[in-house]
PDB file of C-alpha atoms and ligand atoms in Angstrom:
ATOM      1  CA  UNK A   1      40.295  22.447  23.392  1.00  0.00           C
ATOM      2  CA  UNK A   2      40.319  25.235  25.955  1.00  0.00           C
ATOM      3  CA  UNK A   3      36.514  25.432  26.372  1.00  0.00           C
ATOM      4  CA  UNK A   4      35.987  21.707  26.756  1.00  0.00           C
ATOM      5  CA  UNK A   5      34.912  20.647  30.255  1.00  0.00           C
ATOM      6  CA  UNK A   6      36.390  17.144  29.895  1.00  0.00           C
ATOM      7  CA  UNK A   7      39.761  18.584  28.856  1.00  0.00           C
ATOM      8  CA  UNK A   8      39.570  20.760  31.921  1.00  0.00           C
ATOM      9  CA  UNK A   9      38.791  17.741  34.055  1.00  0.00           C
ATOM     10  CA  UNK A  10      41.877  15.941  32.629  1.00  0.00           C
ATOM     11  CA  UNK A  11      43.965  19.006  33.255  1.00  0.00           C
ATOM     12  CA  UNK A  12      42.760  19.103  36.914  1.00  0.00           C
ATOM     13  CA  UNK A  13      41.153  22.517  36.371  1.00  0.00           C
ATOM     14  CA  UNK A  14      37.717  21.087  37.217  1.00  0.00           C
ATOM     15  CA  UNK A  15      37.522  18.587  40.092  1.00  0.00           C
ATOM     16  CA  UNK A  16      36.432  14.975  39.398  1.00  0.00           C
ATOM     17  CA  UNK A  17      36.175  11.659  41.183  1.00  0.00           C
ATOM     18  CA  UNK A  18      38.890   9.602  39.471  1.00  0.00           C
ATOM     19  CA  UNK A  19      38.309   5.975  38.710  1.00  0.00           C
ATOM     20  CA  UNK A  20      41.467   5.349  36.655  1.00  0.00           C
ATOM     21  CA  UNK A  21      44.099   7.135  34.621  1.00  0.00           C
ATOM     22  CA  UNK A  22      47.061   6.300  32.445  1.00  0.00           C
ATOM     23  CA  UNK A  23      48.999   8.051  29.662  1.00  0.00           C
ATOM     24  CA  UNK A  24      46.125   7.666  27.209  1.00  0.00           C
ATOM     25  CA  UNK A  25      42.847   7.708  29.051  1.00  0.00           C
ATOM     26  CA  UNK A  26      41.088   9.059  32.130  1.00  0.00           C
ATOM     27  CA  UNK A  27      38.003   7.632  33.885  1.00  0.00           C
ATOM     28  CA  UNK A  28      35.833   9.404  36.452  1.00  0.00           C
ATOM     29  CA  UNK A  29      32.419   9.181  38.024  1.00  0.00           C
ATOM     30  CA  UNK A  30      29.489  10.859  36.349  1.00  0.00           C
ATOM     31  CA  UNK A  31      28.310  13.901  38.276  1.00  0.00           C
ATOM     32  CA  UNK A  32      24.678  12.927  37.600  1.00  0.00           C
ATOM     33  CA  UNK A  33      24.719   9.163  37.837  1.00  0.00           C
ATOM     34  CA  UNK A  34      21.862   7.204  36.311  1.00  0.00           C
ATOM     35  CA  UNK A  35      22.900   4.015  38.095  1.00  0.00           C
ATOM     36  CA  UNK A  36      24.410   3.050  41.444  1.00  0.00           C
ATOM     37  CA  UNK A  37      27.750   2.880  39.646  1.00  0.00           C
ATOM     38  CA  UNK A  38      28.184   5.241  36.672  1.00  0.00           C
ATOM     39  CA  UNK A  39      31.533   6.391  35.372  1.00  0.00           C
ATOM     40  CA  UNK A  40      32.949   7.516  32.025  1.00  0.00           C
ATOM     41  CA  UNK A  41      36.079   6.601  30.199  1.00  0.00           C
ATOM     42  CA  UNK A  42      37.566   9.332  28.020  1.00  0.00           C
ATOM     43  CA  UNK A  43      40.718   9.686  25.858  1.00  0.00           C
ATOM     44  CA  UNK A  44      43.162  12.359  26.993  1.00  0.00           C
ATOM     45  CA  UNK A  45      43.198  13.345  23.314  1.00  0.00           C
ATOM     46  CA  UNK A  46      40.328  15.672  22.479  1.00  0.00           C
ATOM     47  CA  UNK A  47      38.150  13.836  19.990  1.00  0.00           C
ATOM     48  CA  UNK A  48      34.781  15.580  19.798  1.00  0.00           C
ATOM     49  CA  UNK A  49      32.665  12.487  19.234  1.00  0.00           C
ATOM     50  CA  UNK A  50      32.657   9.000  17.863  1.00  0.00           C
ATOM     51  CA  UNK A  51      31.741  10.525  14.496  1.00  0.00           C
ATOM     52  CA  UNK A  52      35.047  12.430  14.587  1.00  0.00           C
ATOM     53  CA  UNK A  53      37.172   9.357  15.191  1.00  0.00           C
ATOM     54  CA  UNK A  54      39.420   8.170  12.458  1.00  0.00           C
ATOM     55  CA  UNK A  55      41.457   5.005  11.737  1.00  0.00           C
ATOM     56  CA  UNK A  56      44.409   6.555  13.615  1.00  0.00           C
ATOM     57  CA  UNK A  57      42.346   6.373  16.800  1.00  0.00           C
ATOM     58  CA  UNK A  58      41.718   2.632  16.408  1.00  0.00           C
ATOM     59  CA  UNK A  59      44.123   1.562  19.139  1.00  0.00           C
ATOM     60  CA  UNK A  60      42.948   4.255  21.584  1.00  0.00           C
ATOM     61  CA  UNK A  61      39.283   3.254  21.041  1.00  0.00           C
ATOM     62  CA  UNK A  62      40.167  -0.381  21.494  1.00  0.00           C
ATOM     63  CA  UNK A  63      41.992   0.425  24.725  1.00  0.00           C
ATOM     64  CA  UNK A  64      38.966   2.276  26.080  1.00  0.00           C
ATOM     65  CA  UNK A  65      36.612  -0.619  25.253  1.00  0.00           C
ATOM     66  CA  UNK A  66      38.912  -3.153  26.850  1.00  0.00           C
ATOM     67  CA  UNK A  67      39.151  -1.033  29.974  1.00  0.00           C
ATOM     68  CA  UNK A  68      35.390  -0.993  30.410  1.00  0.00           C
ATOM     69  CA  UNK A  69      35.043  -4.531  31.813  1.00  0.00           C
ATOM     70  CA  UNK A  70      38.196  -4.225  33.883  1.00  0.00           C
ATOM     71  CA  UNK A  71      37.068  -0.947  35.560  1.00  0.00           C
ATOM     72  CA  UNK A  72      33.475  -2.117  35.849  1.00  0.00           C
ATOM     73  CA  UNK A  73      34.664  -5.175  37.792  1.00  0.00           C
ATOM     74  CA  UNK A  74      36.922  -3.006  40.037  1.00  0.00           C
ATOM     75  CA  UNK A  75      33.826  -0.802  40.696  1.00  0.00           C
ATOM     76  CA  UNK A  76      31.867  -3.828  41.896  1.00  0.00           C
ATOM     77  CA  UNK A  77      29.804  -4.579  38.736  1.00  0.00           C
ATOM     78  CA  UNK A  78      30.530  -8.292  38.917  1.00  0.00           C
ATOM     79  CA  UNK A  79      27.470  -9.570  37.127  1.00  0.00           C
ATOM     80  CA  UNK A  80      27.595  -7.124  34.171  1.00  0.00           C
ATOM     81  CA  UNK A  81      27.221  -3.536  33.073  1.00  0.00           C
ATOM     82  CA  UNK A  82      25.886  -1.278  30.363  1.00  0.00           C
ATOM     83  CA  UNK A  83      27.924   0.884  28.037  1.00  0.00           C
ATOM     84  CA  UNK A  84      26.650   3.979  26.172  1.00  0.00           C
ATOM     85  CA  UNK A  85      28.196   6.367  23.680  1.00  0.00           C
ATOM     86  CA  UNK A  86      26.011   9.277  22.762  1.00  0.00           C
ATOM     87  CA  UNK A  87      27.109  10.715  19.441  1.00  0.00           C
ATOM     88  CA  UNK A  88      26.097  14.121  18.104  1.00  0.00           C
ATOM     89  CA  UNK A  89      23.192  16.376  19.010  1.00  0.00           C
ATOM     90  CA  UNK A  90      20.758  13.864  17.504  1.00  0.00           C
ATOM     91  CA  UNK A  91      22.305  11.139  19.668  1.00  0.00           C
ATOM     92  CA  UNK A  92      21.825  13.157  22.882  1.00  0.00           C
ATOM     93  CA  UNK A  93      25.504  14.072  23.251  1.00  0.00           C
ATOM     94  CA  UNK A  94      25.910  17.033  25.586  1.00  0.00           C
ATOM     95  CA  UNK A  95      29.633  17.103  26.184  1.00  0.00           C
ATOM     96  CA  UNK A  96      31.593  17.102  22.883  1.00  0.00           C
ATOM     97  CA  UNK A  97      34.644  15.183  24.112  1.00  0.00           C
ATOM     98  CA  UNK A  98      34.265  11.478  23.266  1.00  0.00           C
ATOM     99  CA  UNK A  99      33.251   9.436  26.285  1.00  0.00           C
ATOM    100  CA  UNK A 100      32.074   5.933  26.991  1.00  0.00           C
ATOM    101  CA  UNK A 101      29.519   5.734  29.777  1.00  0.00           C
ATOM    102  CA  UNK A 102      29.814   2.535  31.939  1.00  0.00           C
ATOM    103  CA  UNK A 103      27.071   1.966  34.434  1.00  0.00           C
ATOM    104  CA  UNK A 104      25.074  -0.673  36.367  1.00  0.00           C
ATOM    105  CA  UNK A 105      24.260  -2.038  39.763  1.00  0.00           C
ATOM    106  CA  UNK A 106      20.647  -0.786  39.870  1.00  0.00           C
ATOM    107  CA  UNK A 107      19.133   2.637  40.193  1.00  0.00           C
ATOM    108  CA  UNK A 108      21.213   5.539  41.520  1.00  0.00           C
ATOM    109  CA  UNK A 109      20.709   6.434  45.141  1.00  0.00           C
ATOM    110  CA  UNK A 110      18.445   9.486  45.476  1.00  0.00           C
TER     111      UNK A 110
HETATM  112  P1  AMP B 201      26.499  12.929  27.179  1.00  0.00           P
HETATM  113  O1  AMP B 201      25.044  13.206  27.182  1.00  0.00           O
HETATM  114  O2  AMP B 201      26.811  11.478  26.711  1.00  0.00           O
HETATM  115  O3  AMP B 201      27.317  13.974  26.466  1.00  0.00           O
HETATM  116  O4  AMP B 201      26.898  12.891  28.715  1.00  0.00           O
HETATM  117  C1  AMP B 201      27.659  13.827  29.332  1.00  0.00           C
HETATM  118  C2  AMP B 201      27.742  13.392  30.792  1.00  0.00           C
HETATM  119  O5  AMP B 201      28.705  14.163  31.478  1.00  0.00           O
HETATM  120  C3  AMP B 201      26.381  13.542  31.551  1.00  0.00           C
HETATM  121  O6  AMP B 201      26.030  12.277  32.065  1.00  0.00           O
HETATM  122  C4  AMP B 201      26.809  14.469  32.685  1.00  0.00           C
HETATM  123  O7  AMP B 201      26.211  14.129  33.929  1.00  0.00           O
HETATM  124  C5  AMP B 201      28.256  14.313  32.769  1.00  0.00           C
HETATM  125  N1  AMP B 201      28.992  15.454  33.332  1.00  0.00           N
HETATM  126  C6  AMP B 201      28.931  16.752  32.932  1.00  0.00           C
HETATM  127  N2  AMP B 201      29.737  17.571  33.622  1.00  0.00           N
HETATM  128  C7  AMP B 201      30.430  16.719  34.416  1.00  0.00           C
HETATM  129  C8  AMP B 201      31.407  16.932  35.467  1.00  0.00           C
HETATM  130  N3  AMP B 201      31.904  18.125  35.712  1.00  0.00           N
HETATM  131  N4  AMP B 201      31.852  15.842  36.113  1.00  0.00           N
HETATM  132  C9  AMP B 201      31.385  14.621  35.905  1.00  0.00           C
HETATM  133  N5  AMP B 201      30.426  14.406  34.992  1.00  0.00           N
HETATM  134  C10 AMP B 201      29.926  15.413  34.268  1.00  0.00           C
HETATM  135 ZN1   ZN B 202      38.124  17.881  25.322  1.00  0.00          ZN
END
């Protein structure tokens, strides 16, 4: 998707603060964090939203969910974290490339 900002982040066309990457997924810090630690995990594959995911994405979605606790711990969220997936305009989704927010550690520094 040429006009997708998260595809551009994956391609390195827009800078990001990388948390993790492998052949399937990319994770990076949210530019407007709502917690002290706030990053997103996204598939390299452009899936617009959770509502656009199909059974063929089952393994990819499972991989993302299993990465959340691992990366959260690496980012210092030892006692727990929150996850959030906004889906569709009614769900408050602003960027239409599927992403799982992972955040915690108290309020973001001002
Ligand atoms: P959502 O409302 O779930 O679609 O959230 C999109 C998130 O992407 C928001 O929390 C934004 O702060 C974040 N975001 C938008 N552009 C960038 C960017 N260039 N780098 C990092 N995060 C971004
Ligand atoms: Zn995309």
